[in-house]
XYZ file of C-alpha atoms in Angstrom:
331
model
C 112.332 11.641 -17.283
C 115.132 10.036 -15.189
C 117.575 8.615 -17.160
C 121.031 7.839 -17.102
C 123.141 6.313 -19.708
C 126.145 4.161 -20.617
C 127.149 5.072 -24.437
C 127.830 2.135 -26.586
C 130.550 2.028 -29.204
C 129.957 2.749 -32.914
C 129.765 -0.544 -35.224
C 127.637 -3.676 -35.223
C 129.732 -6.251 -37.214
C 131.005 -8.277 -33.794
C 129.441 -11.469 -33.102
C 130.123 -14.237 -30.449
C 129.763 -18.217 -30.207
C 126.833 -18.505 -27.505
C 127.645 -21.312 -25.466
C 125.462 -24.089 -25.062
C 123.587 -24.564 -21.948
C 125.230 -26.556 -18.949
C 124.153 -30.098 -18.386
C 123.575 -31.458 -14.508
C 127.250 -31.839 -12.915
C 129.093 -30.235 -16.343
C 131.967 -28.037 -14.811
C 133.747 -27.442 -18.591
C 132.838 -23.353 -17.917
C 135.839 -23.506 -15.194
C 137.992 -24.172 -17.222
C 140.504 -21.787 -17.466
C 140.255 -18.943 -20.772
C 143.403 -16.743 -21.651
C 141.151 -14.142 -23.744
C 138.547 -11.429 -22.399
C 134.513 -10.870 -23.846
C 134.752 -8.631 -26.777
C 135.351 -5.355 -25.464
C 132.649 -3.875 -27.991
C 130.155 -5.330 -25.618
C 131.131 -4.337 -22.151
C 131.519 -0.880 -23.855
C 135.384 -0.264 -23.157
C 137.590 0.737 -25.904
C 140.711 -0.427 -24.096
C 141.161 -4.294 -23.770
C 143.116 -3.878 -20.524
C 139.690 -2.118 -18.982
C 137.538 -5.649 -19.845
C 137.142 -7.791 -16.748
C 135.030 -10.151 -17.768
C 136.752 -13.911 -19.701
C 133.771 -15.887 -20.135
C 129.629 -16.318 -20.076
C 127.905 -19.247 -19.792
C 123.945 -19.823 -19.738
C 122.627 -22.567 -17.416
C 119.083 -21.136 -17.361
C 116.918 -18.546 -19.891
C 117.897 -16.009 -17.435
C 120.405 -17.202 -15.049
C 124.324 -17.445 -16.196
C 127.519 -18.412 -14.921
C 130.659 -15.846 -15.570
C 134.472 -15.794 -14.882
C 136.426 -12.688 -14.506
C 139.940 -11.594 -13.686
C 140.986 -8.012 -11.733
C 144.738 -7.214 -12.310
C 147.280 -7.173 -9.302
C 147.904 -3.423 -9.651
C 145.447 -1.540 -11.757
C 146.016 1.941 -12.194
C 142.916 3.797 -10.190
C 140.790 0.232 -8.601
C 143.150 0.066 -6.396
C 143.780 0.910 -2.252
C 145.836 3.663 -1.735
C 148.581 0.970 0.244
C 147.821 -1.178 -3.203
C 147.363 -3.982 -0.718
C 143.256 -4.260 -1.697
C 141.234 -4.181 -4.650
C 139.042 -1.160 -4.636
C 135.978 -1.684 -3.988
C 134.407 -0.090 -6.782
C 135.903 -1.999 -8.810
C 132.639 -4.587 -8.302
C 130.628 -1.480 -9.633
C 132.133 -1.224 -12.888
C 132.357 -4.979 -12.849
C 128.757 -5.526 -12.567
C 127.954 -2.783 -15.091
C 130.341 -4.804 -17.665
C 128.331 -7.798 -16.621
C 124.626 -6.051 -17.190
C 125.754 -4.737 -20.876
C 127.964 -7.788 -22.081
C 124.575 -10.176 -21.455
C 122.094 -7.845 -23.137
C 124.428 -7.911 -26.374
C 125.843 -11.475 -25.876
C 122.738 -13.554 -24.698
C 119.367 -11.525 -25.407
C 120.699 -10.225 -28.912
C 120.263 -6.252 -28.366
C 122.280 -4.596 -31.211
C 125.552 -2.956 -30.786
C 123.835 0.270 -31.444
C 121.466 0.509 -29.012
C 122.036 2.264 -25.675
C 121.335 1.632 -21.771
C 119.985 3.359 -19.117
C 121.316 2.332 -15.493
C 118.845 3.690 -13.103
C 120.474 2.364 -9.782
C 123.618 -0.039 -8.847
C 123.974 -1.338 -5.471
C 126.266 -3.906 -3.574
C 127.385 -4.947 -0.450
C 131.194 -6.689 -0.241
C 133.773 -8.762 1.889
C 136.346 -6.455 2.502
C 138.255 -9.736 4.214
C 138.476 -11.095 0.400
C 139.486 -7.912 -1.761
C 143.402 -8.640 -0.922
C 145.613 -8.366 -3.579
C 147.340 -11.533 -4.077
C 150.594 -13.399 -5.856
C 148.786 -13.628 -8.922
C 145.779 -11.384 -10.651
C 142.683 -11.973 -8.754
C 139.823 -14.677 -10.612
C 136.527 -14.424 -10.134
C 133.359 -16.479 -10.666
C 129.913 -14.640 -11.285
C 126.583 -15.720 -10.760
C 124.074 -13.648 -12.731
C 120.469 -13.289 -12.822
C 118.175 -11.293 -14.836
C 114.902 -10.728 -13.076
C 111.826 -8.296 -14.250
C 112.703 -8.929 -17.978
C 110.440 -6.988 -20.123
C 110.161 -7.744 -23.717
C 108.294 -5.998 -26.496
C 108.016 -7.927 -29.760
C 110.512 -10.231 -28.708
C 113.189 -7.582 -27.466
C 115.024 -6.990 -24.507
C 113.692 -3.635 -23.314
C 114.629 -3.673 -19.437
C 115.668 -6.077 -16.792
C 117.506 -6.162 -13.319
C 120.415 -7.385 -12.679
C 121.131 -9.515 -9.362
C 124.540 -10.375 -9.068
C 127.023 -12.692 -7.092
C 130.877 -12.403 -7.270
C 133.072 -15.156 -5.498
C 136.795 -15.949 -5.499
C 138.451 -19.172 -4.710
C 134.974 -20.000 -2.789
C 135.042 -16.865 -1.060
C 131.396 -14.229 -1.539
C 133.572 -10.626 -2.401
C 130.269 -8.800 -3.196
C 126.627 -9.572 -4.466
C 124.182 -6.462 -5.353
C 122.250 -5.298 -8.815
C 121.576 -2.447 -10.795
C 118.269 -2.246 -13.301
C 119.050 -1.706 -17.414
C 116.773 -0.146 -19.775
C 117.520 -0.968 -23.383
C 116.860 1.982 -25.928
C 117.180 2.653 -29.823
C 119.737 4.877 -31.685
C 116.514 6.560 -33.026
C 114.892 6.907 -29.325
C 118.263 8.074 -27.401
C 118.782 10.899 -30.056
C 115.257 11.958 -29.289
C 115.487 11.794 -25.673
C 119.127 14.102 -25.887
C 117.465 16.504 -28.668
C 117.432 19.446 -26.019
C 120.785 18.505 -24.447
C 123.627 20.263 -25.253
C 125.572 18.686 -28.126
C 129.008 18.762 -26.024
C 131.029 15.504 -25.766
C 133.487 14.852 -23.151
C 136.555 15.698 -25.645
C 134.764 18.826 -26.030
C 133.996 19.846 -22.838
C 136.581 22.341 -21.007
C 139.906 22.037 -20.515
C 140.832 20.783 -16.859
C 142.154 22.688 -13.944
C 143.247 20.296 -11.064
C 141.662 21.324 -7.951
C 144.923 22.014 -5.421
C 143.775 20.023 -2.706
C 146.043 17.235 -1.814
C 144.748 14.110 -3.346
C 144.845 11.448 -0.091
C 142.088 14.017 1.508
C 139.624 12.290 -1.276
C 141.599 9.244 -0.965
C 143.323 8.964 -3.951
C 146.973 8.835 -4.486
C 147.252 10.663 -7.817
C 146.220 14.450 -8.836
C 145.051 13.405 -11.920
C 141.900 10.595 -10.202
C 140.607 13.623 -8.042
C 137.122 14.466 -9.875
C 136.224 16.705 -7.161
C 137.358 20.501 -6.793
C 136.358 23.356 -3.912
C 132.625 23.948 -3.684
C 132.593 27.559 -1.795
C 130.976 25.814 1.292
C 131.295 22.836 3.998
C 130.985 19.146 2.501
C 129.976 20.755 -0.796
C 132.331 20.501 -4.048
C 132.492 21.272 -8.228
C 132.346 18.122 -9.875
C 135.628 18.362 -11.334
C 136.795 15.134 -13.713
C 139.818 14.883 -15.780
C 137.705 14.101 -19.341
C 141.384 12.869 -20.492
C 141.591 10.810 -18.099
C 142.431 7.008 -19.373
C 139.973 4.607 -16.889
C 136.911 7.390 -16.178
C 136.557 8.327 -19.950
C 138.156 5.299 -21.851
C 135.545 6.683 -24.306
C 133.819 9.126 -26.033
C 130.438 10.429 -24.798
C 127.782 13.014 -24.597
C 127.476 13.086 -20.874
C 129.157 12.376 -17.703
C 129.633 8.700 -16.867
C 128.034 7.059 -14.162
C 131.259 5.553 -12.995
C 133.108 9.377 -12.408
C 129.658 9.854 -10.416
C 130.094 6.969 -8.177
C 134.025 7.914 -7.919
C 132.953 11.545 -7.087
C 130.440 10.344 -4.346
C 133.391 7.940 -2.523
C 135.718 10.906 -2.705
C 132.956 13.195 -0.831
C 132.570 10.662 1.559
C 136.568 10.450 1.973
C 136.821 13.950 2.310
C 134.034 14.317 5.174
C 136.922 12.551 7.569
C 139.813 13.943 9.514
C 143.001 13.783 7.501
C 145.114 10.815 7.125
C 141.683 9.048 6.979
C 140.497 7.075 4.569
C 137.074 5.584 3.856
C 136.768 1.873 2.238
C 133.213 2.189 0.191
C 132.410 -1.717 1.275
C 128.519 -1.015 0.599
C 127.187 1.237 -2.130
C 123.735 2.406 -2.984
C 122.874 4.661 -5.892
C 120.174 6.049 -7.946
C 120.755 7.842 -11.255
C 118.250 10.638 -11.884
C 119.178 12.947 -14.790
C 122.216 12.843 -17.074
C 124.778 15.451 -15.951
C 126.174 17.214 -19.204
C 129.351 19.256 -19.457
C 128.768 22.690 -19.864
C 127.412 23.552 -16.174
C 128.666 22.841 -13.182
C 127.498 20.036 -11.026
C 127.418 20.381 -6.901
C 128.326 17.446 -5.401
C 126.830 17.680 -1.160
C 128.069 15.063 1.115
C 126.477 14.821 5.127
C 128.269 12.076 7.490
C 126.367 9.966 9.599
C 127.458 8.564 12.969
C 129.594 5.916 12.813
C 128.189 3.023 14.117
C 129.972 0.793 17.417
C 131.374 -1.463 15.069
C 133.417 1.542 13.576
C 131.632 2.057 10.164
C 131.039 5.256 8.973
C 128.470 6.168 6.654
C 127.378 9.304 4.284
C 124.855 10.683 2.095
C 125.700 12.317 -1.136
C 123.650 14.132 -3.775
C 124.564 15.685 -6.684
C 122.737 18.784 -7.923
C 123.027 20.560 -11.635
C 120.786 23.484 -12.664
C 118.759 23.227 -9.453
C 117.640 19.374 -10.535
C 118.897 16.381 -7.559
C 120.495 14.120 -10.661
C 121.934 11.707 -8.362
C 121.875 9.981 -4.917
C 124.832 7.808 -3.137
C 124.733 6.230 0.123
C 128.114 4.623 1.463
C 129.492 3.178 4.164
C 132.207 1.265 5.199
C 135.133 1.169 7.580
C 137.527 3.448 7.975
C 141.185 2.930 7.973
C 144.400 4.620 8.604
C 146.592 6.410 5.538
């Protein structure tokens, strides 16, 4: 079975106030909120790590959100800290997915999701950091519900993220919706190991701008014994890419390990903006073997984009696919 997972936090006491639906010409969901969406359901444990302020419905499955992305977070950031990262709309649009299956189709606080595949396409013109922390206004769809006795089981996401009037990104992912009971069946052969568990990490001593990052500790990538091939090597301490406890690798340190591949395929004092994403999620990656991560580069196009393939291997099984392009700029 292909599966990969986003763990949910432990407890089921928060609730929300839905908001009512949105008459013709009713613009009360601008208005501005000075709070985030409980962080229980956008499965973060640290309030500064929710981007999402506020969800409206204005359809049964179409929904209006506001957001907010901080002037200098700590890793979604360009190493010049003049841009917003990127994939920053990835784990945007994941927080997006989760909060509306808990907030707006009622799935329990104890269930947990399966991402199968996340994809966008963005504006690289409108991911400047400005004066003030970046708004944002979300357009969400769900499309290909599926229901069974009056549950959410699984739905796709379509997404479109704007600021100040400006498109920054649109793209989807699909969400499967799955019991305590029916996760611990599908990990009963797993290895019990959680990420606080798994083995203490060794930096890989490779300078961090080849994988362009700016700080040791956000490389997740460490010498593979062979060209364009490297250990998945992640930093389970580390604050943003484990904010919390789980039994596998999160999807997000896969996505970060496939941009860094891609990074590191270019000369040095290159570095690769990830504009457009695809993935597909195959297999959980566990902790206690190692997982290859293989990166090929594709010609860069006459309008200077350069794009790669990446794949990520553990025990002989492909458990994930990334293609990415963008443009590439100067360090």
């Amino acid at each position: 079975m292909n599966v990969h997972a986003f763990r949910k936090q432990d407890g089921d006491s928060i609730r929300s106030d839905r908001d009512t639906r949105l008459s013709p010409g009713d613009t009360s969901w601008l208005t501005p909120l000075t709070t985030t969406v409980p962080r229980e359901y956008v499965h973060r444990a640290s309030l500064a790590e929710v981007f999402l302020t506020r969800c409206t419905r204005i359809h049964e499955t179409r929904f209006l959100l506001t957001g907010q992305w901080p002037r200098a977070h700590t890793f979604f950031l360009s190493p010049d800290g003049r841009r917003h990262d990127p994939m920053q709309i990835a784990e945007t649009m994941r927080q997006v997915g989760l909060h509306l299956a808990h907030a707006e189709f009622d799935v329990p606080l104890g269930h947990h999701f399966i991402m199968w595949d996340m994809s966008f396409v963005s504006r690289v013109e409108h991911l400047g950091v400005g004066r003030t922390p970046t708004d944002l206004d979300v357009e969400a769809t769900c499309v290909d519900v599926v229901r069974r006795r009056g549950k959410l089981v699984e739905f796709r996401l379509v997404i479109t993220i704007e600021r100040d009037g400006h498109l920054v990104a649109n793209g989807g992912g699909r969400f499967t919706c799955i019991t305590e009971a029916m996760y611990r069946r599908l990990r009963r052969s797993a290895p019990a190991t959680t990420a606080h568990q798994a083995a203490s990490h060794q930096p890989a001593p490779l300078p961090p701008s080849d994988f362009g990052r700016t700080a040791p500790r956000d490389v997740v990538l460490a010498p593979g014994g062979a060209p364009n091939r490297w250990r998945l090597n992640a930093d389970t301490s580390h604050p943003i890419l484990f904010d919390h406890e789980g039994d596998h690798v999160p999807g997000m340190v896969l996505l970060e390990s496939a941009r860094q591949a891609a990074c590191a395929l270019l000369p040095p004092g290159s570095t690769l903006i990830p504009a457009t994403v695809s993935t597909e999620f195959r297999r959980y990656v566990e902790f206690t073997s190692p997982c290859w991560i293989e990166a090929s580069g594709l010609a860069v196009t006459g309008s200077g984009t350069f794009h790669a393939l990446i794949t990520g291997r553990q025990d002989d099984d492909e458990v994930f696919t990334a293609r990415i392009s963008g443009p590439v700029v100067q360090d």
